[in-house]
Amino acid sequence: MADPKILETFPNPAPHRDFLIEHTHHEFTSVCPMTGHPDFADITVRYVADKRCVELKSLKLYFHAYRNEGIFFEAVTNKICDDLGRVLKPRSLVIVSKWKARGGFSSVVTAEWSAKKKRR
């Protein structure tokens, strides 16, 4: 499983202002835990930073750590959201995963992080 310790950050250059940061990774790959077939997605990270921003090479390495992992769409999207939320502690964070069609279905999973929500 991808280790969030891979994720590196740097200081927000404008912490006095809310500004939207959006990164999309077009080569995300994981494995279906039921069939063992590869799953492909575009993962978009959309956030308003507080004190920290994510460094892109570390984000790429974090995403690539899922390549051989058997994990459902919903689980991986929520794990990415939780990991980035804990590391960045952003003002807002949304993860959108758009999964390529397989078996006639394409899927979109959206997870939103909030420090105020209770974690289970």
CSV table of C-alpha atoms in Angstrom, one decimal:
chain,number,residue,atom,x,y,z
A,1,MET,CA,0.0,0.0,0.0
A,2,ALA,CA,1.2,3.5,-0.7
A,3,ASP,CA,2.9,5.1,2.3
A,4,PRO,CA,2.0,8.7,2.9
A,5,LYS,CA,5.5,9.3,4.2
A,6,ILE,CA,6.5,9.5,0.5
A,7,LEU,CA,4.6,12.8,0.2
A,8,GLU,CA,6.8,15.8,0.6
A,9,THR,CA,5.5,19.4,1.1
A,10,PHE,CA,6.8,22.9,0.8
A,11,PRO,CA,5.6,26.2,2.4
A,12,ASN,CA,2.5,27.8,0.8
A,13,PRO,CA,3.9,30.9,-1.0
A,14,ALA,CA,0.7,32.9,-0.4
A,15,PRO,CA,-0.9,31.7,2.9
A,16,HIS,CA,-2.8,35.0,3.3
A,17,ARG,CA,-5.0,34.1,0.2
A,18,ASP,CA,-7.3,31.3,-0.8
A,19,PHE,CA,-6.2,30.0,-4.2
A,20,LEU,CA,-7.1,26.8,-5.9
A,21,ILE,CA,-4.4,24.3,-6.8
A,22,GLU,CA,-5.3,21.5,-9.2
A,23,HIS,CA,-3.1,18.6,-10.2
A,24,THR,CA,-4.2,15.8,-12.5
A,25,HIS,CA,-2.3,12.5,-12.9
A,26,HIS,CA,-3.3,10.8,-16.2
A,27,GLU,CA,-1.5,7.5,-15.6
A,28,PHE,CA,-2.8,6.2,-12.3
A,29,THR,CA,-2.9,2.4,-12.2
A,30,SER,CA,-4.1,-0.1,-9.6
A,31,VAL,CA,-5.4,-3.7,-9.7
A,32,CYS,CA,-9.0,-4.9,-9.3
A,33,PRO,CA,-8.9,-7.1,-6.1
A,34,MET,CA,-11.7,-9.3,-7.5
A,35,THR,CA,-10.4,-10.0,-11.0
A,36,GLY,CA,-6.7,-9.1,-10.8
A,37,HIS,CA,-7.1,-7.0,-14.0
A,38,PRO,CA,-5.5,-3.5,-14.1
A,39,ASP,CA,-7.6,-0.4,-13.6
A,40,PHE,CA,-6.6,2.9,-15.1
A,41,ALA,CA,-7.7,6.4,-13.9
A,42,ASP,CA,-7.2,10.1,-14.1
A,43,ILE,CA,-6.8,11.3,-10.5
A,44,THR,CA,-7.4,15.0,-9.9
A,45,VAL,CA,-6.3,16.6,-6.6
A,46,ARG,CA,-8.0,19.9,-6.1
A,47,TYR,CA,-7.2,21.9,-2.9
A,48,VAL,CA,-6.8,25.2,-1.2
A,49,ALA,CA,-3.6,25.1,0.8
A,50,ASP,CA,-3.2,26.4,4.3
A,51,LYS,CA,0.4,26.3,5.3
A,52,ARG,CA,1.8,23.5,3.0
A,53,CYS,CA,1.6,22.5,-0.7
A,54,VAL,CA,2.4,19.1,-2.0
A,55,GLU,CA,5.6,18.6,-4.1
A,56,LEU,CA,4.7,17.0,-7.4
A,57,LYS,CA,7.5,14.4,-7.8
A,58,SER,CA,6.6,12.9,-4.4
A,59,LEU,CA,2.9,12.9,-5.4
A,60,LYS,CA,3.8,11.0,-8.6
A,61,LEU,CA,5.8,8.5,-6.6
A,62,TYR,CA,3.0,8.1,-4.1
A,63,PHE,CA,0.5,7.4,-7.0
A,64,HIS,CA,2.9,5.0,-8.6
A,65,ALA,CA,3.1,3.0,-5.4
A,66,TYR,CA,-0.5,1.8,-6.1
A,67,ARG,CA,0.4,0.1,-9.4
A,68,ASN,CA,0.4,-3.5,-8.1
A,69,GLU,CA,-2.1,-2.9,-5.3
A,70,GLY,CA,-5.4,-4.8,-5.3
A,71,ILE,CA,-7.8,-2.0,-4.2
A,72,PHE,CA,-11.4,-0.9,-5.1
A,73,PHE,CA,-12.0,2.5,-6.8
A,74,GLU,CA,-13.8,3.8,-3.8
A,75,ALA,CA,-11.1,2.7,-1.3
A,76,VAL,CA,-8.2,4.1,-3.2
A,77,THR,CA,-9.9,7.5,-3.8
A,78,ASN,CA,-10.7,7.8,-0.1
A,79,LYS,CA,-7.2,6.7,1.0
A,80,ILE,CA,-5.6,9.3,-1.2
A,81,CYS,CA,-8.0,11.9,0.2
A,82,ASP,CA,-7.2,10.9,3.8
A,83,ASP,CA,-3.5,10.7,3.3
A,84,LEU,CA,-3.2,14.1,1.5
A,85,GLY,CA,-5.6,15.6,4.1
A,86,ARG,CA,-3.4,14.5,7.0
A,87,VAL,CA,-0.2,15.6,5.3
A,88,LEU,CA,-1.3,19.0,4.0
A,89,LYS,CA,-4.1,20.0,6.5
A,90,PRO,CA,-5.6,22.1,3.7
A,91,ARG,CA,-8.4,24.6,3.9
A,92,SER,CA,-10.2,22.3,1.4
A,93,LEU,CA,-9.5,19.2,-0.5
A,94,VAL,CA,-11.3,17.2,-3.1
A,95,ILE,CA,-10.1,14.1,-4.9
A,96,VAL,CA,-11.8,13.0,-8.2
A,97,SER,CA,-10.9,9.7,-9.7
A,98,LYS,CA,-12.2,9.0,-13.3
A,99,TRP,CA,-11.8,5.3,-14.1
A,100,LYS,CA,-11.4,4.1,-17.7
A,101,ALA,CA,-14.1,1.8,-19.0
A,102,ARG,CA,-13.8,-1.9,-18.4
A,103,GLY,CA,-16.6,-4.4,-18.9
A,104,GLY,CA,-18.8,-1.6,-20.3
A,105,PHE,CA,-18.6,0.6,-17.2
A,106,SER,CA,-16.7,3.8,-16.5
A,107,SER,CA,-16.8,5.2,-12.9
A,108,VAL,CA,-16.1,8.5,-11.2
A,109,VAL,CA,-15.5,8.6,-7.5
A,110,THR,CA,-15.3,11.9,-5.6
A,111,ALA,CA,-14.0,12.3,-2.0
A,112,GLU,CA,-13.9,15.5,0.0
A,113,TRP,CA,-11.7,16.0,3.1
A,114,SER,CA,-12.5,18.1,6.0
A,115,ALA,CA,-10.6,18.5,9.3
A,116,LYS,CA,-13.9,19.2,11.0
A,117,LYS,CA,-15.6,15.9,10.1
A,118,LYS,CA,-15.5,13.0,12.5
A,119,ARG,CA,-13.2,10.2,11.3
A,120,ARG,CA,-14.2,6.6,11.8
